[in-house]
């Protein structure tokens, strides 16, 4: 109790909490005169860490007010010189972790004309990723796209300390992995060398720049594509590409906002909301006029033949009727489903705060009280999973709220959509929903959707009865 701690306040006021599910960790403790923020010394915790979740629901008026009228921006893509007898080399650079953006790449690669385009996928991540992430390389190989591993040579804290003790300590804390501070140091070192990698110093900086430039020069891209990482690593990749292949066209995809720009030819946004967001427009207009990239809107798509032709649903609910009479025609003509009488409300996305999964758990308590045979199924994983499981236990509904975990691959994802009676996308934070391709997957699966029209969702999502 506050009185036992000698504190007379009974409440705290938190400001600037954005509309979404936020998970904040709190620990009550005492600190002495020697305590410094971020330092464990001088701090005595008085109990375990607790998590608090914050939910907010936007009104219809707020959602409409934040929509982008339009389309106000053309889907202009600059003309790329091309000889019909010449194959264009497209290099995609990113990690080998299979996530939503990589799934979009896979869908695009599946349908691209291989007589005109040659694709390579390259990762400059560390060697440890080769053993951890095997799914994407396997899929790329099956598609005839070469996965190339070019890990940046590791940087040790001892080596970095020869330049500056603080830099060595930074590298030690990150186990040799890049960070904003280290990336900015690499960029400053290149600028001091007049953009000549061979003249950079200390040795680990020169080694890093030469590794990137030489490998990009060897890969010889006509077009280099990468996803916005929102950190200085994007600036490093662009500068290395300009030094390696000056004629290459540099294209940034926008799976998220707040890009860091230096020199690009094209930004591809999934919606007009993303293209016109102030973080993107401010970044573009902060550049000299001759270095400002074009911004194009190219909406993602899904293969409707996969989602509309599921032979067997991946029903996560254990019951005696699960798939027993599969396939059958049920509520919708031509749709396949299980004859069990339960109703499945499905969520398929990352279990992270910006997706507001906690809001659905709160709603689940109401739904399950009114519909005893209903089940709430979460397909996905992420930082908010533990909080959602704890919240379900607090409501006493943990036996009817099912957490499947992460599922990858269009066929596997489609099999879960086939088991849902309704799909819920509760995300409320506009800037994290630049498009929400999961809604397209649900539509292609002929499933009704409950979703907020925030961000790019409002450009295609219309409230109307499912036909």
Short mmCIF file of C-alpha atoms in Angstrom, two decimals:
data_model
loop_
_atom_site.label_atom_id
_atom_site.label_comp_id
_atom_site.label_asym_id
_atom_site.label_seq_id
_atom_site.Cartn_x
_atom_site.Cartn_y
_atom_site.Cartn_z
CA UNK A 1 0.00 0.00 0.00
CA UNK A 2 1.24 3.55 -0.67
CA UNK A 3 1.07 4.41 3.04
CA UNK A 4 3.48 1.59 3.87
CA UNK A 5 5.99 3.04 1.43
CA UNK A 6 5.63 6.52 2.84
CA UNK A 7 3.89 7.70 -0.34
CA UNK A 8 0.69 9.69 -0.05
CA UNK A 9 -0.47 9.49 -3.66
CA UNK A 10 -3.13 6.94 -4.57
CA UNK A 11 -2.99 7.25 -8.35
CA UNK A 12 -0.79 8.09 -11.31
CA UNK A 13 -1.69 10.02 -14.43
CA UNK A 14 -0.25 8.78 -17.74
CA UNK A 15 -0.29 11.15 -20.68
CA UNK A 16 0.35 10.70 -24.41
CA UNK A 17 -0.98 7.14 -24.48
CA UNK A 18 -1.97 6.50 -28.10
CA UNK A 19 -5.23 4.74 -29.00
CA UNK A 20 -4.27 1.07 -29.02
CA UNK A 21 -3.51 -1.72 -26.63
CA UNK A 22 -0.44 -0.69 -24.68
CA UNK A 23 1.38 -3.04 -22.36
CA UNK A 24 3.43 -1.24 -19.73
CA UNK A 25 5.60 -2.91 -17.13
CA UNK A 26 5.84 -1.50 -13.61
CA UNK A 27 8.02 -2.41 -10.67
CA UNK A 28 7.63 -0.78 -7.27
CA UNK A 29 10.91 -0.15 -5.48
CA UNK A 30 13.12 2.19 -3.52
CA UNK A 31 16.26 3.95 -4.71
CA UNK A 32 18.99 5.76 -2.82
CA UNK A 33 21.13 8.81 -3.59
CA UNK A 34 23.50 6.75 -5.78
CA UNK A 35 20.81 5.54 -8.19
CA UNK A 36 21.17 6.41 -11.89
CA UNK A 37 18.45 5.67 -14.50
CA UNK A 38 19.12 2.38 -16.21
CA UNK A 39 21.57 1.27 -13.52
CA UNK A 40 20.61 -1.57 -11.16
CA UNK A 41 22.85 -0.24 -8.41
CA UNK A 42 21.07 1.82 -5.80
CA UNK A 43 17.70 0.26 -6.65
CA UNK A 44 15.81 -2.15 -4.40
CA UNK A 45 12.67 -3.72 -5.94
CA UNK A 46 9.85 -4.39 -3.50
CA UNK A 47 7.90 -6.82 -5.63
CA UNK A 48 7.74 -8.58 -9.01
CA UNK A 49 7.18 -6.73 -12.26
CA UNK A 50 3.53 -6.28 -13.17
CA UNK A 51 1.97 -5.53 -16.54
CA UNK A 52 -0.86 -3.10 -17.19
CA UNK A 53 -2.82 -3.00 -20.45
CA UNK A 54 -4.48 0.14 -21.78
CA UNK A 55 -7.28 -0.01 -24.32
CA UNK A 56 -9.13 2.76 -26.15
CA UNK A 57 -11.88 2.60 -28.75
CA UNK A 58 -12.16 5.28 -31.41
CA UNK A 59 -15.55 6.73 -32.22
CA UNK A 60 -16.92 6.54 -35.76
CA UNK A 61 -16.38 10.29 -36.07
CA UNK A 62 -12.69 9.97 -35.17
CA UNK A 63 -12.16 7.15 -37.67
CA UNK A 64 -13.80 9.08 -40.49
CA UNK A 65 -11.90 12.27 -39.63
CA UNK A 66 -8.53 10.52 -39.99
CA UNK A 67 -9.28 8.90 -43.33
CA UNK A 68 -7.49 10.15 -46.42
CA UNK A 69 -9.93 11.39 -49.10
CA UNK A 70 -8.89 10.34 -52.49
CA UNK A 71 -7.23 8.85 -54.23
CA UNK A 72 -5.25 12.13 -54.17
CA UNK A 73 -1.98 10.56 -55.31
CA UNK A 74 -1.31 8.88 -58.63
CA UNK A 75 0.30 5.46 -58.84
CA UNK A 76 3.16 6.84 -60.88
CA UNK A 77 6.21 4.65 -61.37
CA UNK A 78 9.17 6.22 -63.19
CA UNK A 79 10.07 4.75 -66.55
CA UNK A 80 12.95 2.29 -66.36
CA UNK A 81 14.88 1.97 -69.64
CA UNK A 82 14.46 -1.58 -70.85
CA UNK A 83 15.39 -3.50 -73.95
CA UNK A 84 12.90 -6.29 -74.62
CA UNK A 85 15.81 -8.66 -75.15
CA UNK A 86 17.52 -7.66 -71.91
CA UNK A 87 16.78 -9.30 -68.56
CA UNK A 88 16.44 -6.92 -65.61
CA UNK A 89 18.32 -8.02 -62.49
CA UNK A 90 16.28 -7.32 -59.36
CA UNK A 91 18.01 -7.68 -56.00
CA UNK A 92 15.90 -7.85 -52.82
CA UNK A 93 17.83 -7.17 -49.63
CA UNK A 94 16.49 -8.11 -46.20
CA UNK A 95 16.72 -10.58 -43.36
CA UNK A 96 15.96 -14.27 -43.86
CA UNK A 97 13.25 -14.21 -41.21
CA UNK A 98 9.91 -15.20 -42.77
CA UNK A 99 7.35 -12.54 -41.84
CA UNK A 100 4.47 -10.65 -43.43
CA UNK A 101 6.68 -8.56 -45.72
CA UNK A 102 8.56 -11.65 -46.92
CA UNK A 103 5.21 -13.31 -47.61
CA UNK A 104 4.32 -10.38 -49.89
CA UNK A 105 7.67 -10.79 -51.67
CA UNK A 106 6.97 -14.49 -52.16
CA UNK A 107 3.53 -13.75 -53.65
CA UNK A 108 5.08 -11.21 -56.03
CA UNK A 109 7.88 -13.55 -57.06
CA UNK A 110 5.38 -16.31 -57.79
CA UNK A 111 3.66 -14.23 -60.48
CA UNK A 112 6.55 -12.24 -62.02
CA UNK A 113 7.65 -12.94 -65.59
CA UNK A 114 10.97 -14.77 -65.29
CA UNK A 115 11.80 -14.23 -68.96
CA UNK A 116 12.08 -10.51 -68.25
CA UNK A 117 13.27 -10.42 -64.64
CA UNK A 118 16.02 -12.25 -62.80
CA UNK A 119 15.66 -12.21 -59.00
CA UNK A 120 18.19 -12.59 -56.22
CA UNK A 121 17.48 -12.32 -52.50
CA UNK A 122 20.44 -11.29 -50.33
CA UNK A 123 20.91 -11.04 -46.59
CA UNK A 124 23.77 -9.25 -44.86
CA UNK A 125 22.72 -10.50 -41.43
CA UNK A 126 25.03 -12.52 -39.17
CA UNK A 127 25.96 -16.17 -39.67
CA UNK A 128 23.72 -17.21 -36.79
CA UNK A 129 20.65 -16.42 -38.90
CA UNK A 130 21.58 -19.15 -41.38
CA UNK A 131 20.86 -21.86 -38.82
CA UNK A 132 17.82 -20.09 -37.34
CA UNK A 133 15.88 -19.04 -40.42
CA UNK A 134 15.54 -21.84 -42.96
CA UNK A 135 11.96 -21.42 -44.21
CA UNK A 136 12.46 -18.39 -46.49
CA UNK A 137 15.62 -19.76 -48.18
CA UNK A 138 13.78 -23.02 -48.89
CA UNK A 139 10.77 -21.22 -50.42
CA UNK A 140 13.04 -18.97 -52.50
CA UNK A 141 14.95 -21.97 -53.82
CA UNK A 142 11.68 -23.69 -54.77
CA UNK A 143 10.70 -20.54 -56.70
CA UNK A 144 14.02 -20.53 -58.55
CA UNK A 145 15.28 -17.45 -56.68
CA UNK A 146 18.81 -17.69 -55.35
CA UNK A 147 19.13 -16.89 -51.61
CA UNK A 148 22.51 -15.27 -51.05
CA UNK A 149 24.15 -15.01 -47.62
CA UNK A 150 26.72 -12.24 -47.25
CA UNK A 151 27.01 -11.71 -43.47
CA UNK A 152 28.80 -8.52 -42.43
CA UNK A 153 32.04 -9.43 -40.62
CA UNK A 154 31.49 -9.27 -36.85
CA UNK A 155 32.76 -6.33 -34.82
CA UNK A 156 34.13 -6.97 -31.35
CA UNK A 157 33.98 -4.58 -28.43
CA UNK A 158 37.77 -4.74 -28.04
CA UNK A 159 38.27 -3.75 -31.66
CA UNK A 160 35.76 -0.90 -31.45
CA UNK A 161 37.41 0.34 -28.23
CA UNK A 162 40.55 1.18 -30.18
CA UNK A 163 38.55 4.00 -31.72
CA UNK A 164 36.62 5.10 -28.63
CA UNK A 165 35.97 3.37 -25.28
CA UNK A 166 32.26 4.28 -25.40
CA UNK A 167 31.90 2.66 -28.82
CA UNK A 168 33.53 -0.52 -27.56
CA UNK A 169 31.13 -0.64 -24.60
CA UNK A 170 28.20 -0.12 -27.00
CA UNK A 171 29.26 -3.07 -29.17
CA UNK A 172 29.78 -5.27 -26.10
CA UNK A 173 26.25 -4.58 -24.85
CA UNK A 174 24.84 -5.51 -28.27
CA UNK A 175 26.97 -8.67 -28.65
CA UNK A 176 28.48 -7.23 -31.82
CA UNK A 177 25.18 -6.50 -33.54
CA UNK A 178 24.44 -3.21 -35.25
CA UNK A 179 22.52 -0.45 -33.54
CA UNK A 180 21.58 3.09 -34.37
CA UNK A 181 24.69 4.40 -32.61
CA UNK A 182 27.01 2.05 -34.43
CA UNK A 183 25.31 2.65 -37.77
CA UNK A 184 25.61 6.41 -37.33
CA UNK A 185 29.30 5.97 -36.53
CA UNK A 186 29.77 4.05 -39.81
CA UNK A 187 27.97 6.80 -41.74
CA UNK A 188 30.06 9.56 -40.14
CA UNK A 189 33.27 7.69 -40.90
CA UNK A 190 32.30 7.39 -44.58
CA UNK A 191 31.50 11.10 -44.77
CA UNK A 192 34.89 11.99 -43.25
CA UNK A 193 36.56 9.90 -45.97
CA UNK A 194 34.76 11.85 -48.72
CA UNK A 195 32.71 8.74 -49.49
CA UNK A 196 35.73 6.60 -50.33
CA UNK A 197 35.37 3.27 -48.45
CA UNK A 198 39.07 2.44 -48.86
CA UNK A 199 39.96 5.60 -46.91
CA UNK A 200 37.68 5.01 -43.94
CA UNK A 201 39.00 4.22 -40.50
CA UNK A 202 39.34 2.50 -38.07
CA UNK A 203 39.84 -0.93 -39.69
CA UNK A 204 36.46 -2.40 -38.69
CA UNK A 205 34.71 0.53 -40.42
CA UNK A 206 36.73 0.07 -43.61
CA UNK A 207 36.10 -3.69 -43.50
CA UNK A 208 32.34 -3.16 -43.16
CA UNK A 209 32.02 -0.66 -46.01
CA UNK A 210 34.23 -2.65 -48.38
CA UNK A 211 32.25 -5.82 -47.63
CA UNK A 212 28.95 -4.15 -48.53
CA UNK A 213 30.23 -2.33 -51.62
CA UNK A 214 32.14 -5.28 -53.07
CA UNK A 215 29.26 -7.71 -52.59
CA UNK A 216 26.67 -5.35 -54.07
CA UNK A 217 28.98 -4.71 -57.02
CA UNK A 218 29.30 -8.48 -57.52
CA UNK A 219 25.49 -8.92 -57.44
CA UNK A 220 25.10 -6.19 -60.14
CA UNK A 221 21.48 -5.16 -59.52
CA UNK A 222 19.58 -3.06 -62.04
CA UNK A 223 16.96 -2.54 -59.32
CA UNK A 224 17.57 -2.91 -55.57
CA UNK A 225 14.48 -3.38 -53.39
CA UNK A 226 14.37 -3.26 -49.59
CA UNK A 227 11.77 -2.69 -46.88
CA UNK A 228 11.80 0.37 -44.64
CA UNK A 229 13.60 -0.57 -41.43
CA UNK A 230 13.09 2.86 -39.80
CA UNK A 231 16.74 3.07 -38.75
CA UNK A 232 20.14 4.13 -40.15
CA UNK A 233 20.77 0.68 -41.64
CA UNK A 234 18.65 1.85 -44.60
CA UNK A 235 21.00 4.80 -45.11
CA UNK A 236 24.02 2.48 -45.04
CA UNK A 237 22.50 0.15 -47.64
CA UNK A 238 21.63 3.03 -49.98
CA UNK A 239 25.06 4.63 -49.76
CA UNK A 240 26.81 1.31 -50.33
CA UNK A 241 24.56 0.62 -53.35
CA UNK A 242 25.27 4.05 -54.87
CA UNK A 243 28.99 3.46 -54.51
CA UNK A 244 28.80 -0.10 -55.86
CA UNK A 245 26.39 0.32 -58.80
CA UNK A 246 25.64 4.03 -59.44
CA UNK A 247 23.15 3.20 -62.21
CA UNK A 248 20.98 0.94 -60.04
CA UNK A 249 17.46 2.07 -59.18
CA UNK A 250 16.86 2.05 -55.42
CA UNK A 251 13.32 1.17 -54.27
CA UNK A 252 12.05 1.29 -50.70
CA UNK A 253 8.90 -0.63 -49.73
CA UNK A 254 6.79 0.88 -46.93
CA UNK A 255 5.46 -1.90 -44.68
CA UNK A 256 5.65 0.76 -41.96
CA UNK A 257 6.12 4.52 -41.61
CA UNK A 258 8.85 6.91 -40.40
CA UNK A 259 11.48 6.12 -43.05
CA UNK A 260 15.03 7.44 -42.95
CA UNK A 261 15.95 8.66 -46.43
CA UNK A 262 19.15 9.70 -48.12
CA UNK A 263 19.00 8.91 -51.83
CA UNK A 264 16.27 6.82 -53.46
CA UNK A 265 14.53 6.56 -56.81
CA UNK A 266 11.16 5.27 -55.66
CA UNK A 267 9.13 4.68 -52.51
CA UNK A 268 6.36 2.10 -52.91
CA UNK A 269 3.50 2.61 -50.45
CA UNK A 270 0.68 0.08 -49.95
CA UNK A 271 -1.95 2.81 -49.53
CA UNK A 272 -2.54 6.52 -50.02
CA UNK A 273 -2.62 6.84 -46.25
CA UNK A 274 0.99 5.59 -46.08
CA UNK A 275 2.13 7.63 -49.07
CA UNK A 276 0.72 10.88 -47.70
CA UNK A 277 1.58 10.30 -44.05
CA UNK A 278 3.50 13.25 -42.64
CA UNK A 279 6.48 11.07 -41.67
CA UNK A 280 6.93 10.03 -45.31
CA UNK A 281 6.24 13.45 -46.83
CA UNK A 282 8.49 15.22 -44.31
CA UNK A 283 11.31 12.77 -45.04
CA UNK A 284 10.93 13.25 -48.81
CA UNK A 285 10.81 17.05 -48.65
CA UNK A 286 13.79 17.20 -46.29
CA UNK A 287 15.98 16.09 -49.21
CA UNK A 288 17.32 18.37 -51.96
CA UNK A 289 14.90 18.60 -54.88
CA UNK A 290 17.15 16.57 -57.19
CA UNK A 291 17.31 13.70 -54.67
CA UNK A 292 13.62 13.46 -53.79
CA UNK A 293 12.20 10.05 -54.73
CA UNK A 294 8.88 9.49 -56.43
CA UNK A 295 6.18 8.00 -54.20
CA UNK A 296 3.92 5.39 -55.81
CA UNK A 297 0.90 3.59 -54.40
CA UNK A 298 0.86 -0.11 -55.28
CA UNK A 299 -1.65 -2.05 -53.21
CA UNK A 300 -0.69 -5.61 -52.22
CA UNK A 301 -2.73 -8.60 -53.28
CA UNK A 302 -3.24 -12.23 -52.38
CA UNK A 303 -3.72 -15.34 -54.50
CA UNK A 304 -7.48 -15.90 -54.28
CA UNK A 305 -7.12 -19.40 -55.75
CA UNK A 306 -5.25 -20.48 -52.60
CA UNK A 307 -7.63 -18.95 -50.08
CA UNK A 308 -10.77 -19.95 -51.94
CA UNK A 309 -9.87 -23.62 -52.44
CA UNK A 310 -9.01 -25.08 -49.05
CA UNK A 311 -9.55 -28.82 -48.90
CA UNK A 312 -9.39 -29.16 -45.13
CA UNK A 313 -9.65 -26.55 -42.37
CA UNK A 314 -7.04 -26.39 -39.63
CA UNK A 315 -9.63 -26.35 -36.87
CA UNK A 316 -7.89 -25.62 -33.55
CA UNK A 317 -10.92 -26.64 -31.46
CA UNK A 318 -10.85 -30.20 -30.13
CA UNK A 319 -14.30 -31.76 -30.38
CA UNK A 320 -15.93 -34.98 -31.50
CA UNK A 321 -17.27 -33.39 -34.69
CA UNK A 322 -14.09 -31.60 -35.78
CA UNK A 323 -14.01 -32.07 -39.56
CA UNK A 324 -16.12 -35.22 -39.20
CA UNK A 325 -18.44 -34.26 -42.05
CA UNK A 326 -15.90 -32.29 -44.07
CA UNK A 327 -16.51 -31.11 -46.72
CA UNK A 328 -20.12 -29.93 -46.55
CA UNK A 329 -22.08 -26.97 -47.80
CA UNK A 330 -23.24 -24.99 -44.84
CA UNK A 331 -24.28 -21.34 -44.30
CA UNK A 332 -22.80 -20.06 -47.56
CA UNK A 333 -23.36 -21.86 -50.85
CA UNK A 334 -20.17 -23.40 -52.13
CA UNK A 335 -18.25 -22.80 -48.88
CA UNK A 336 -16.69 -25.76 -47.13
CA UNK A 337 -16.90 -26.06 -43.38
CA UNK A 338 -17.32 -28.27 -40.35
CA UNK A 339 -20.74 -29.42 -39.17
CA UNK A 340 -19.87 -28.75 -35.51
CA UNK A 341 -22.16 -26.23 -33.86
CA UNK A 342 -19.43 -24.10 -32.29
CA UNK A 343 -18.74 -20.62 -33.66
CA UNK A 344 -15.13 -19.58 -34.12
CA UNK A 345 -14.11 -15.93 -33.90
CA UNK A 346 -10.63 -15.73 -35.39
CA UNK A 347 -7.70 -13.33 -35.13
CA UNK A 348 -4.73 -13.83 -37.47
CA UNK A 349 -1.87 -11.36 -37.03
CA UNK A 350 1.10 -10.54 -34.84
CA UNK A 351 0.27 -10.55 -31.15
CA UNK A 352 1.86 -7.16 -30.60
CA UNK A 353 0.48 -4.04 -28.91
CA UNK A 354 -0.16 -2.14 -32.15
CA UNK A 355 -2.56 -4.90 -33.27
CA UNK A 356 -4.73 -4.40 -30.13
CA UNK A 357 -5.17 -8.12 -29.35
CA UNK A 358 -6.09 -7.26 -25.76
CA UNK A 359 -9.19 -5.48 -27.00
CA UNK A 360 -10.41 -8.75 -28.53
CA UNK A 361 -9.77 -10.61 -25.26
CA UNK A 362 -11.91 -8.03 -23.44
CA UNK A 363 -14.60 -8.47 -26.11
CA UNK A 364 -14.26 -12.26 -25.82
CA UNK A 365 -15.58 -12.14 -22.26
CA UNK A 366 -18.76 -10.51 -23.56
CA UNK A 367 -19.05 -12.76 -26.62
CA UNK A 368 -18.59 -15.98 -24.67
CA UNK A 369 -21.14 -14.96 -22.04
CA UNK A 370 -23.74 -14.54 -24.78
CA UNK A 371 -22.59 -17.42 -27.05
CA UNK A 372 -21.51 -20.36 -24.85
CA UNK A 373 -20.50 -22.52 -27.83
CA UNK A 374 -18.27 -19.85 -29.35
CA UNK A 375 -14.48 -20.07 -29.28
CA UNK A 376 -11.95 -17.25 -29.75
CA UNK A 377 -8.87 -18.33 -31.69
CA UNK A 378 -5.64 -16.30 -31.93
CA UNK A 379 -3.28 -17.35 -34.71
CA UNK A 380 0.02 -15.53 -34.36
CA UNK A 381 2.72 -14.81 -31.85
CA UNK A 382 4.44 -11.78 -30.37
CA UNK A 383 5.24 -9.67 -27.35
CA UNK A 384 1.60 -9.32 -26.25
CA UNK A 385 0.82 -13.04 -26.16
CA UNK A 386 1.61 -13.52 -22.46
CA UNK A 387 -0.48 -10.50 -21.54
CA UNK A 388 -3.43 -11.80 -23.57
CA UNK A 389 -3.19 -15.25 -21.99
CA UNK A 390 -3.05 -13.68 -18.53
CA UNK A 391 -6.07 -11.51 -19.36
CA UNK A 392 -8.04 -14.56 -20.53
CA UNK A 393 -7.26 -16.29 -17.24
CA UNK A 394 -8.37 -13.21 -15.33
CA UNK A 395 -11.75 -13.39 -17.08
CA UNK A 396 -11.95 -17.14 -16.47
CA UNK A 397 -12.24 -17.90 -20.19
CA UNK A 398 -8.82 -19.47 -20.78
CA UNK A 399 -10.40 -22.80 -21.83
CA UNK A 400 -12.37 -21.12 -24.61
CA UNK A 401 -9.68 -18.71 -25.85
CA UNK A 402 -7.11 -20.64 -27.90
CA UNK A 403 -3.61 -19.43 -28.80
CA UNK A 404 -2.29 -21.38 -31.77
CA UNK A 405 1.03 -19.60 -32.28
CA UNK A 406 2.66 -18.37 -35.47
CA UNK A 407 1.63 -19.95 -38.79
CA UNK A 408 3.46 -19.25 -42.08
CA UNK A 409 2.77 -20.05 -45.70
CA UNK A 410 -0.34 -19.09 -47.68
CA UNK A 411 -1.76 -22.63 -47.69
CA UNK A 412 -1.40 -23.02 -43.91
CA UNK A 413 -2.83 -19.56 -43.25
CA UNK A 414 -5.77 -20.26 -45.59
CA UNK A 415 -6.60 -23.46 -43.71
CA UNK A 416 -7.10 -21.45 -40.50
CA UNK A 417 -9.26 -18.84 -42.21
CA UNK A 418 -11.41 -21.73 -43.45
CA UNK A 419 -12.13 -22.72 -39.84
CA UNK A 420 -13.23 -19.21 -38.80
CA UNK A 421 -16.87 -18.12 -38.83
CA UNK A 422 -15.88 -14.46 -38.50
CA UNK A 423 -12.50 -12.70 -38.60
CA UNK A 424 -11.71 -9.83 -36.23
CA UNK A 425 -8.93 -7.28 -36.81
CA UNK A 426 -9.11 -5.04 -33.73
CA UNK A 427 -6.10 -2.79 -34.51
CA UNK A 428 -6.80 0.82 -33.59
CA UNK A 429 -3.48 2.52 -34.20
CA UNK A 430 -3.71 4.09 -37.65
CA UNK A 431 0.01 4.38 -38.31
CA UNK A 432 0.58 0.64 -37.81
CA UNK A 433 -2.15 -0.28 -40.32
CA UNK A 434 -0.74 1.00 -43.59
CA UNK A 435 -2.87 -1.60 -45.40
CA UNK A 436 -3.59 -4.83 -43.41
CA UNK A 437 -3.21 -7.58 -45.96
CA UNK A 438 -4.86 -9.98 -43.48
CA UNK A 439 -8.19 -8.39 -44.43
CA UNK A 440 -7.62 -9.35 -48.07
CA UNK A 441 -6.82 -12.91 -47.02
CA UNK A 442 -10.09 -13.08 -45.07
CA UNK A 443 -12.04 -11.64 -48.02
CA UNK A 444 -10.46 -14.17 -50.38
CA UNK A 445 -11.52 -16.86 -47.90
CA UNK A 446 -15.16 -15.65 -48.07
CA UNK A 447 -15.18 -14.80 -44.38
CA UNK A 448 -16.96 -11.79 -42.84
CA UNK A 449 -14.63 -9.32 -41.12
CA UNK A 450 -14.96 -6.99 -38.17
CA UNK A 451 -12.29 -4.30 -38.49
CA UNK A 452 -11.71 -0.63 -37.74
CA UNK A 453 -11.33 1.63 -40.76
CA UNK A 454 -8.07 3.17 -39.56
CA UNK A 455 -5.02 3.97 -41.67
CA UNK A 456 -4.96 2.37 -45.09
CA UNK A 457 -7.83 0.02 -44.16
CA UNK A 458 -10.35 2.82 -44.69
CA UNK A 459 -9.46 3.02 -48.39
CA UNK A 460 -10.94 -0.37 -49.28
CA UNK A 461 -12.93 -1.53 -46.26
CA UNK A 462 -16.63 -0.69 -46.52
CA UNK A 463 -19.26 -1.53 -43.93
CA UNK A 464 -21.72 -3.74 -45.77
CA UNK A 465 -23.45 -7.11 -45.31
CA UNK A 466 -21.51 -10.13 -46.51
CA UNK A 467 -23.12 -11.55 -49.65
#
